[in-house]
Amino acid sequence: MYITAAVLSVLLALVALSAGAPKCVLKGEVSAGLQSHMGLSAGLVRFIGLSEVAATVGLTIGLFWQPVGIAAAIGFALVMLGAVGYHIQVGDYANRETRANAMAAVVLTPASVVTAVTLALAM
């Protein structure tokens, strides 16, 4: 069970890092889109990015100390739930042009929960 937990943690950590790093420095299309399309402030976008990078650190530490990994996975799931809420609010799931980008949060929410459960079972 530990190998499964480790693989899920590493994959989720890589996704969280690749999503969070550009938001931390406010670079790229995603950061600009969050500010223009969704109306988020630069500070909130940076906070979301820092939360995602913190999840990366927590998931990495969680490979050696599972309670930290569980907390990081749950925290990342909460960030993704917030993302789903914002995407619903601006109507991204109803719009074919923006639906694909918005679906990432829908997929990553249960993936984070599965990672947390797997880490808990591996303890």
CSV table of N, CA and C in Angstrom, one decimal:
chain,number,residue,atom,x,y,z
A,1,MET,N,0.8,-1.2,0.0
A,1,MET,CA,0.0,0.0,0.0
A,1,MET,C,0.9,1.3,0.0
A,2,TYR,N,2.1,1.2,0.6
A,2,TYR,CA,2.9,2.3,0.7
A,2,TYR,C,3.4,2.8,-0.7
A,3,ILE,N,3.7,1.8,-1.6
A,3,ILE,CA,4.1,2.2,-2.9
A,3,ILE,C,3.1,3.0,-3.7
A,4,THR,N,1.8,2.5,-3.5
A,4,THR,CA,0.7,3.2,-4.2
A,4,THR,C,0.6,4.6,-3.6
A,5,ALA,N,0.7,4.8,-2.3
A,5,ALA,CA,0.6,6.1,-1.7
A,5,ALA,C,1.7,7.0,-2.1
A,6,ALA,N,2.9,6.4,-2.2
A,6,ALA,CA,4.1,7.2,-2.7
A,6,ALA,C,3.9,7.6,-4.1
A,7,VAL,N,3.5,6.8,-5.0
A,7,VAL,CA,3.3,7.1,-6.4
A,7,VAL,C,2.2,8.2,-6.5
A,8,LEU,N,1.1,8.1,-5.8
A,8,LEU,CA,0.0,9.1,-5.9
A,8,LEU,C,0.5,10.4,-5.3
A,9,SER,N,1.3,10.4,-4.2
A,9,SER,CA,1.8,11.6,-3.6
A,9,SER,C,2.8,12.3,-4.5
A,10,VAL,N,3.6,11.6,-5.2
A,10,VAL,CA,4.6,12.2,-6.1
A,10,VAL,C,3.9,12.8,-7.3
A,11,LEU,N,2.9,12.1,-7.9
A,11,LEU,CA,2.2,12.6,-9.0
A,11,LEU,C,1.4,13.9,-8.6
A,12,LEU,N,0.7,13.8,-7.5
A,12,LEU,CA,0.0,15.0,-7.1
A,12,LEU,C,0.9,16.1,-6.7
A,13,ALA,N,2.0,15.9,-6.1
A,13,ALA,CA,3.0,16.9,-5.8
A,13,ALA,C,3.5,17.6,-7.1
A,14,LEU,N,3.8,16.8,-8.1
A,14,LEU,CA,4.2,17.4,-9.4
A,14,LEU,C,3.2,18.2,-10.1
A,15,VAL,N,1.9,17.8,-10.0
A,15,VAL,CA,0.8,18.6,-10.6
A,15,VAL,C,0.7,19.9,-9.8
A,16,ALA,N,0.7,19.8,-8.4
A,16,ALA,CA,0.5,21.0,-7.6
A,16,ALA,C,1.7,21.9,-7.8
A,17,LEU,N,2.9,21.5,-8.0
A,17,LEU,CA,4.0,22.3,-8.3
A,17,LEU,C,3.9,23.0,-9.6
A,18,SER,N,3.5,22.2,-10.6
A,18,SER,CA,3.4,22.8,-12.0
A,18,SER,C,2.2,23.8,-12.0
A,19,ALA,N,1.2,23.6,-11.2
A,19,ALA,CA,0.1,24.6,-11.2
A,19,ALA,C,0.4,25.8,-10.3
A,20,GLY,N,1.1,25.6,-9.2
A,20,GLY,CA,1.4,26.7,-8.3
A,20,GLY,C,2.5,27.6,-8.6
A,21,ALA,N,3.6,27.1,-9.1
A,21,ALA,CA,4.8,27.9,-9.4
A,21,ALA,C,4.5,29.1,-10.2
A,22,PRO,N,3.8,29.0,-11.4
A,22,PRO,CA,3.6,30.2,-12.2
A,22,PRO,C,2.7,31.2,-11.5
A,23,LYS,N,1.8,30.7,-10.7
A,23,LYS,CA,0.9,31.6,-9.9
A,23,LYS,C,1.6,32.4,-8.9
A,24,CYS,N,2.6,31.8,-8.3
A,24,CYS,CA,3.4,32.5,-7.2
A,24,CYS,C,4.1,33.7,-7.8
A,25,VAL,N,4.6,33.6,-9.0
A,25,VAL,CA,5.4,34.7,-9.6
A,25,VAL,C,4.5,35.5,-10.6
A,26,LEU,N,3.2,35.1,-10.7
A,26,LEU,CA,2.3,35.8,-11.6
A,26,LEU,C,2.8,35.8,-13.0
A,27,LYS,N,3.2,34.7,-13.5
A,27,LYS,CA,3.7,34.5,-14.9
A,27,LYS,C,2.8,33.6,-15.6
A,28,GLY,N,2.6,33.8,-16.9
A,28,GLY,CA,1.9,32.8,-17.8
A,28,GLY,C,0.4,33.2,-18.0
A,29,GLU,N,-0.2,32.4,-18.8
A,29,GLU,CA,-1.5,32.6,-19.2
A,29,GLU,C,-2.5,32.3,-18.1
A,30,VAL,N,-2.2,31.3,-17.2
A,30,VAL,CA,-3.1,31.0,-16.2
A,30,VAL,C,-3.3,32.1,-15.2
A,31,SER,N,-2.2,32.7,-14.7
A,31,SER,CA,-2.3,33.8,-13.8
A,31,SER,C,-3.0,35.0,-14.4
A,32,ALA,N,-2.7,35.3,-15.7
A,32,ALA,CA,-3.4,36.4,-16.3
A,32,ALA,C,-4.9,36.1,-16.5
A,33,GLY,N,-5.2,34.8,-16.8
A,33,GLY,CA,-6.6,34.4,-17.0
A,33,GLY,C,-7.4,34.5,-15.7
A,34,LEU,N,-6.7,34.1,-14.6
A,34,LEU,CA,-7.4,34.1,-13.3
A,34,LEU,C,-7.7,35.6,-12.9
A,35,GLN,N,-6.8,36.5,-13.3
A,35,GLN,CA,-7.1,37.9,-13.0
A,35,GLN,C,-8.1,38.5,-13.9
A,36,SER,N,-8.0,38.3,-15.2
A,36,SER,CA,-8.9,38.9,-16.1
A,36,SER,C,-10.3,38.2,-16.2
A,37,HIS,N,-10.2,36.9,-16.5
A,37,HIS,CA,-11.5,36.2,-16.7
A,37,HIS,C,-12.3,36.0,-15.4
A,38,MET,N,-11.6,35.6,-14.3
A,38,MET,CA,-12.3,35.3,-13.1
A,38,MET,C,-12.3,36.5,-12.1
A,39,GLY,N,-11.6,37.5,-12.4
A,39,GLY,CA,-11.6,38.7,-11.6
A,39,GLY,C,-10.9,38.6,-10.2
A,40,LEU,N,-10.0,37.7,-10.1
A,40,LEU,CA,-9.2,37.5,-8.9
A,40,LEU,C,-8.1,38.6,-8.8
A,41,SER,N,-7.8,39.0,-7.6
A,41,SER,CA,-6.7,40.0,-7.4
A,41,SER,C,-5.4,39.3,-7.6
A,42,ALA,N,-4.3,40.0,-7.8
A,42,ALA,CA,-3.0,39.5,-7.9
A,42,ALA,C,-2.6,38.8,-6.6
A,43,GLY,N,-3.0,39.4,-5.5
A,43,GLY,CA,-2.6,38.8,-4.2
A,43,GLY,C,-3.3,37.5,-4.0
A,44,LEU,N,-4.6,37.3,-4.4
A,44,LEU,CA,-5.3,36.1,-4.2
A,44,LEU,C,-4.7,35.0,-5.1
A,45,VAL,N,-4.3,35.4,-6.4
A,45,VAL,CA,-3.7,34.4,-7.3
A,45,VAL,C,-2.4,33.9,-6.7
A,46,ARG,N,-1.6,34.8,-6.2
A,46,ARG,CA,-0.3,34.5,-5.5
A,46,ARG,C,-0.5,33.6,-4.3
A,47,PHE,N,-1.5,33.9,-3.5
A,47,PHE,CA,-1.9,33.0,-2.4
A,47,PHE,C,-2.3,31.6,-2.8
A,48,ILE,N,-3.1,31.5,-3.8
A,48,ILE,CA,-3.4,30.2,-4.4
A,48,ILE,C,-2.2,29.4,-4.8
A,49,GLY,N,-1.3,30.1,-5.5
A,49,GLY,CA,-0.1,29.5,-6.0
A,49,GLY,C,0.8,29.0,-4.8
A,50,LEU,N,0.9,29.9,-3.8
A,50,LEU,CA,1.7,29.5,-2.6
A,50,LEU,C,1.0,28.3,-1.9
A,51,SER,N,-0.3,28.2,-1.9
A,51,SER,CA,-1.0,27.1,-1.3
A,51,SER,C,-0.7,25.8,-2.0
A,52,GLU,N,-0.6,25.9,-3.3
A,52,GLU,CA,-0.3,24.7,-4.2
A,52,GLU,C,1.1,24.3,-4.0
A,53,VAL,N,2.0,25.3,-3.9
A,53,VAL,CA,3.4,24.9,-3.6
A,53,VAL,C,3.6,24.3,-2.2
A,54,ALA,N,2.9,24.8,-1.3
A,54,ALA,CA,2.9,24.3,0.1
A,54,ALA,C,2.4,22.8,0.1
A,55,ALA,N,1.4,22.6,-0.7
A,55,ALA,CA,0.9,21.2,-0.9
A,55,ALA,C,2.0,20.3,-1.4
A,56,THR,N,2.8,20.8,-2.4
A,56,THR,CA,3.9,20.0,-2.9
A,56,THR,C,4.9,19.7,-1.8
A,57,VAL,N,5.3,20.7,-1.0
A,57,VAL,CA,6.2,20.4,0.1
A,57,VAL,C,5.6,19.4,1.1
A,58,GLY,N,4.4,19.6,1.4
A,58,GLY,CA,3.7,18.7,2.4
A,58,GLY,C,3.6,17.3,1.9
A,59,LEU,N,3.3,17.1,0.6
A,59,LEU,CA,3.2,15.8,0.0
A,59,LEU,C,4.6,15.1,-0.1
A,60,THR,N,5.6,15.9,-0.3
A,60,THR,CA,7.0,15.4,-0.3
A,60,THR,C,7.4,14.9,1.1
A,61,ILE,N,7.1,15.8,2.1
A,61,ILE,CA,7.5,15.4,3.4
A,61,ILE,C,6.6,14.2,3.9
A,62,GLY,N,5.4,14.1,3.3
A,62,GLY,CA,4.5,13.0,3.7
A,62,GLY,C,5.0,11.7,3.2
A,63,LEU,N,5.9,11.6,2.3
A,63,LEU,CA,6.5,10.4,1.9
A,63,LEU,C,7.2,9.7,3.1
A,64,PHE,N,7.7,10.5,4.0
A,64,PHE,CA,8.5,10.0,5.1
A,64,PHE,C,7.7,10.1,6.4
A,65,TRP,N,6.7,11.1,6.5
A,65,TRP,CA,5.9,11.2,7.7
A,65,TRP,C,4.4,11.4,7.2
A,66,GLN,N,3.7,10.4,7.1
A,66,GLN,CA,2.4,10.3,6.5
A,66,GLN,C,1.4,11.4,7.0
A,67,PRO,N,1.3,11.7,8.3
A,67,PRO,CA,0.3,12.7,8.7
A,67,PRO,C,0.5,14.0,8.0
A,68,VAL,N,1.7,14.4,7.7
A,68,VAL,CA,1.9,15.7,6.9
A,68,VAL,C,1.4,15.5,5.5
A,69,GLY,N,1.6,14.4,4.9
A,69,GLY,CA,1.1,14.2,3.5
A,69,GLY,C,-0.4,14.1,3.5
A,70,ILE,N,-1.0,13.5,4.5
A,70,ILE,CA,-2.4,13.5,4.6
A,70,ILE,C,-3.0,14.9,4.7
A,71,ALA,N,-2.4,15.7,5.5
A,71,ALA,CA,-2.9,17.1,5.7
A,71,ALA,C,-2.7,17.9,4.4
A,72,ALA,N,-1.6,17.7,3.7
A,72,ALA,CA,-1.3,18.4,2.5
A,72,ALA,C,-2.3,18.0,1.4
A,73,ALA,N,-2.6,16.7,1.3
A,73,ALA,CA,-3.5,16.2,0.3
A,73,ALA,C,-4.9,16.8,0.6
A,74,ILE,N,-5.3,16.8,1.8
A,74,ILE,CA,-6.6,17.4,2.2
A,74,ILE,C,-6.7,18.9,1.9
A,75,GLY,N,-5.6,19.6,2.2
A,75,GLY,CA,-5.5,21.0,1.9
A,75,GLY,C,-5.6,21.3,0.4
A,76,PHE,N,-4.9,20.5,-0.4
A,76,PHE,CA,-4.9,20.6,-1.8
A,76,PHE,C,-6.4,20.4,-2.3
A,77,ALA,N,-7.0,19.4,-1.7
A,77,ALA,CA,-8.4,19.1,-2.1
A,77,ALA,C,-9.3,20.3,-1.8
A,78,LEU,N,-9.1,20.9,-0.7
A,78,LEU,CA,-9.9,22.1,-0.4
A,78,LEU,C,-9.6,23.3,-1.3
A,79,VAL,N,-8.3,23.4,-1.7
A,79,VAL,CA,-8.0,24.5,-2.7
A,79,VAL,C,-8.7,24.2,-4.0
A,80,MET,N,-8.7,22.9,-4.4
A,80,MET,CA,-9.4,22.5,-5.7
A,80,MET,C,-10.9,22.7,-5.6
A,81,LEU,N,-11.5,22.4,-4.4
A,81,LEU,CA,-12.9,22.7,-4.2
A,81,LEU,C,-13.2,24.1,-4.4
A,82,GLY,N,-12.4,25.0,-3.8
A,82,GLY,CA,-12.5,26.4,-4.0
A,82,GLY,C,-12.4,26.8,-5.5
A,83,ALA,N,-11.5,26.1,-6.2
A,83,ALA,CA,-11.4,26.4,-7.7
A,83,ALA,C,-12.7,26.0,-8.4
A,84,VAL,N,-13.3,24.9,-8.0
A,84,VAL,CA,-14.5,24.4,-8.6
A,84,VAL,C,-15.6,25.5,-8.4
A,85,GLY,N,-15.7,26.0,-7.2
A,85,GLY,CA,-16.6,27.0,-6.8
A,85,GLY,C,-16.5,28.2,-7.7
A,86,TYR,N,-15.3,28.7,-7.8
A,86,TYR,CA,-15.0,29.9,-8.7
A,86,TYR,C,-15.4,29.6,-10.1
A,87,HIS,N,-15.1,28.4,-10.6
A,87,HIS,CA,-15.4,28.1,-12.0
A,87,HIS,C,-16.9,28.0,-12.2
A,88,ILE,N,-17.6,27.5,-11.2
A,88,ILE,CA,-19.1,27.5,-11.3
A,88,ILE,C,-19.6,28.9,-11.3
A,89,GLN,N,-19.1,29.8,-10.4
A,89,GLN,CA,-19.5,31.2,-10.3
A,89,GLN,C,-19.4,31.9,-11.6
A,90,VAL,N,-18.3,31.7,-12.4
A,90,VAL,CA,-18.1,32.5,-13.6
A,90,VAL,C,-18.7,31.7,-14.8
A,91,GLY,N,-19.3,30.5,-14.6
A,91,GLY,CA,-19.9,29.8,-15.7
A,91,GLY,C,-19.0,29.1,-16.6
A,92,ASP,N,-17.8,28.7,-16.1
A,92,ASP,CA,-16.9,28.0,-17.0
A,92,ASP,C,-17.4,26.6,-17.4
A,93,TYR,N,-18.1,25.9,-16.6
A,93,TYR,CA,-18.6,24.5,-17.0
A,93,TYR,C,-19.7,24.6,-18.0
A,94,ALA,N,-20.4,25.7,-18.2
A,94,ALA,CA,-21.4,25.8,-19.2
A,94,ALA,C,-20.9,26.3,-20.5
A,95,ASN,N,-19.7,26.8,-20.5
A,95,ASN,CA,-19.0,27.4,-21.7
A,95,ASN,C,-18.1,26.3,-22.3
A,96,ARG,N,-18.3,25.9,-23.6
A,96,ARG,CA,-17.4,24.9,-24.2
A,96,ARG,C,-16.0,25.4,-24.3
A,97,GLU,N,-15.7,26.7,-24.4
A,97,GLU,CA,-14.4,27.2,-24.6
A,97,GLU,C,-13.5,27.1,-23.3
A,98,THR,N,-14.2,27.2,-22.2
A,98,THR,CA,-13.5,27.3,-20.9
A,98,THR,C,-13.6,26.0,-20.1
A,99,ARG,N,-14.5,25.1,-20.5
A,99,ARG,CA,-14.8,23.9,-19.7
A,99,ARG,C,-13.6,23.0,-19.5
A,100,ALA,N,-12.7,22.9,-20.6
A,100,ALA,CA,-11.6,22.0,-20.5
A,100,ALA,C,-10.6,22.4,-19.4
A,101,ASN,N,-10.3,23.7,-19.3
A,101,ASN,CA,-9.4,24.2,-18.2
A,101,ASN,C,-10.1,24.0,-16.9
A,102,ALA,N,-11.3,24.2,-16.8
A,102,ALA,CA,-12.0,24.1,-15.5
A,102,ALA,C,-12.1,22.7,-15.0
A,103,MET,N,-12.1,21.7,-15.8
A,103,MET,CA,-12.2,20.3,-15.4
A,103,MET,C,-11.0,19.8,-14.6
A,104,ALA,N,-9.9,20.5,-14.7
A,104,ALA,CA,-8.7,20.0,-14.0
A,104,ALA,C,-9.0,20.0,-12.5
A,105,ALA,N,-9.7,21.0,-12.0
A,105,ALA,CA,-10.0,21.1,-10.6
A,105,ALA,C,-11.0,20.0,-10.2
A,106,VAL,N,-11.9,19.6,-11.1
A,106,VAL,CA,-12.9,18.6,-10.8
A,106,VAL,C,-12.2,17.2,-10.7
A,107,VAL,N,-11.1,17.0,-11.5
A,107,VAL,CA,-10.4,15.7,-11.5
A,107,VAL,C,-9.4,15.7,-10.3
A,108,LEU,N,-8.8,16.8,-10.0
A,108,LEU,CA,-7.8,16.8,-8.9
A,108,LEU,C,-8.4,16.7,-7.5
A,109,THR,N,-9.7,17.1,-7.4
A,109,THR,CA,-10.3,17.1,-6.0
A,109,THR,C,-10.4,15.6,-5.6
A,110,PRO,N,-11.0,14.7,-6.3
A,110,PRO,CA,-11.0,13.3,-5.8
A,110,PRO,C,-9.7,12.7,-5.8
A,111,ALA,N,-8.8,13.1,-6.7
A,111,ALA,CA,-7.4,12.5,-6.7
A,111,ALA,C,-6.7,12.9,-5.4
A,112,SER,N,-6.9,14.1,-4.9
A,112,SER,CA,-6.3,14.5,-3.6
A,112,SER,C,-6.9,13.7,-2.5
A,113,VAL,N,-8.2,13.4,-2.5
A,113,VAL,CA,-8.9,12.6,-1.5
A,113,VAL,C,-8.4,11.2,-1.5
A,114,VAL,N,-8.2,10.6,-2.7
A,114,VAL,CA,-7.7,9.3,-2.8
A,114,VAL,C,-6.3,9.2,-2.3
A,115,THR,N,-5.5,10.2,-2.6
A,115,THR,CA,-4.1,10.2,-2.1
A,115,THR,C,-4.1,10.3,-0.5
A,116,ALA,N,-5.0,11.1,0.0
A,116,ALA,CA,-5.0,11.2,1.5
A,116,ALA,C,-5.4,9.9,2.1
A,117,VAL,N,-6.5,9.2,1.5
A,117,VAL,CA,-6.9,8.0,2.1
A,117,VAL,C,-5.9,6.9,1.9
A,118,THR,N,-5.2,6.9,0.8
A,118,THR,CA,-4.1,5.9,0.6
A,118,THR,C,-3.0,6.1,1.6
A,119,LEU,N,-2.6,7.3,1.8
A,119,LEU,CA,-1.6,7.6,2.8
A,119,LEU,C,-2.0,7.2,4.2
A,120,ALA,N,-3.3,7.4,4.5
A,120,ALA,CA,-3.8,7.0,5.8
A,120,ALA,C,-3.7,5.4,6.0
A,121,LEU,N,-4.1,4.7,4.9
A,121,LEU,CA,-4.1,3.3,4.9
A,121,LEU,C,-2.7,2.7,5.0
A,122,ALA,N,-1.7,3.5,4.5
A,122,ALA,CA,-0.3,3.0,4.4
A,122,ALA,C,0.4,3.2,5.8
A,123,MET,N,-0.2,3.9,6.7
A,123,MET,CA,0.4,4.2,8.0
A,123,MET,C,0.5,2.9,8.8
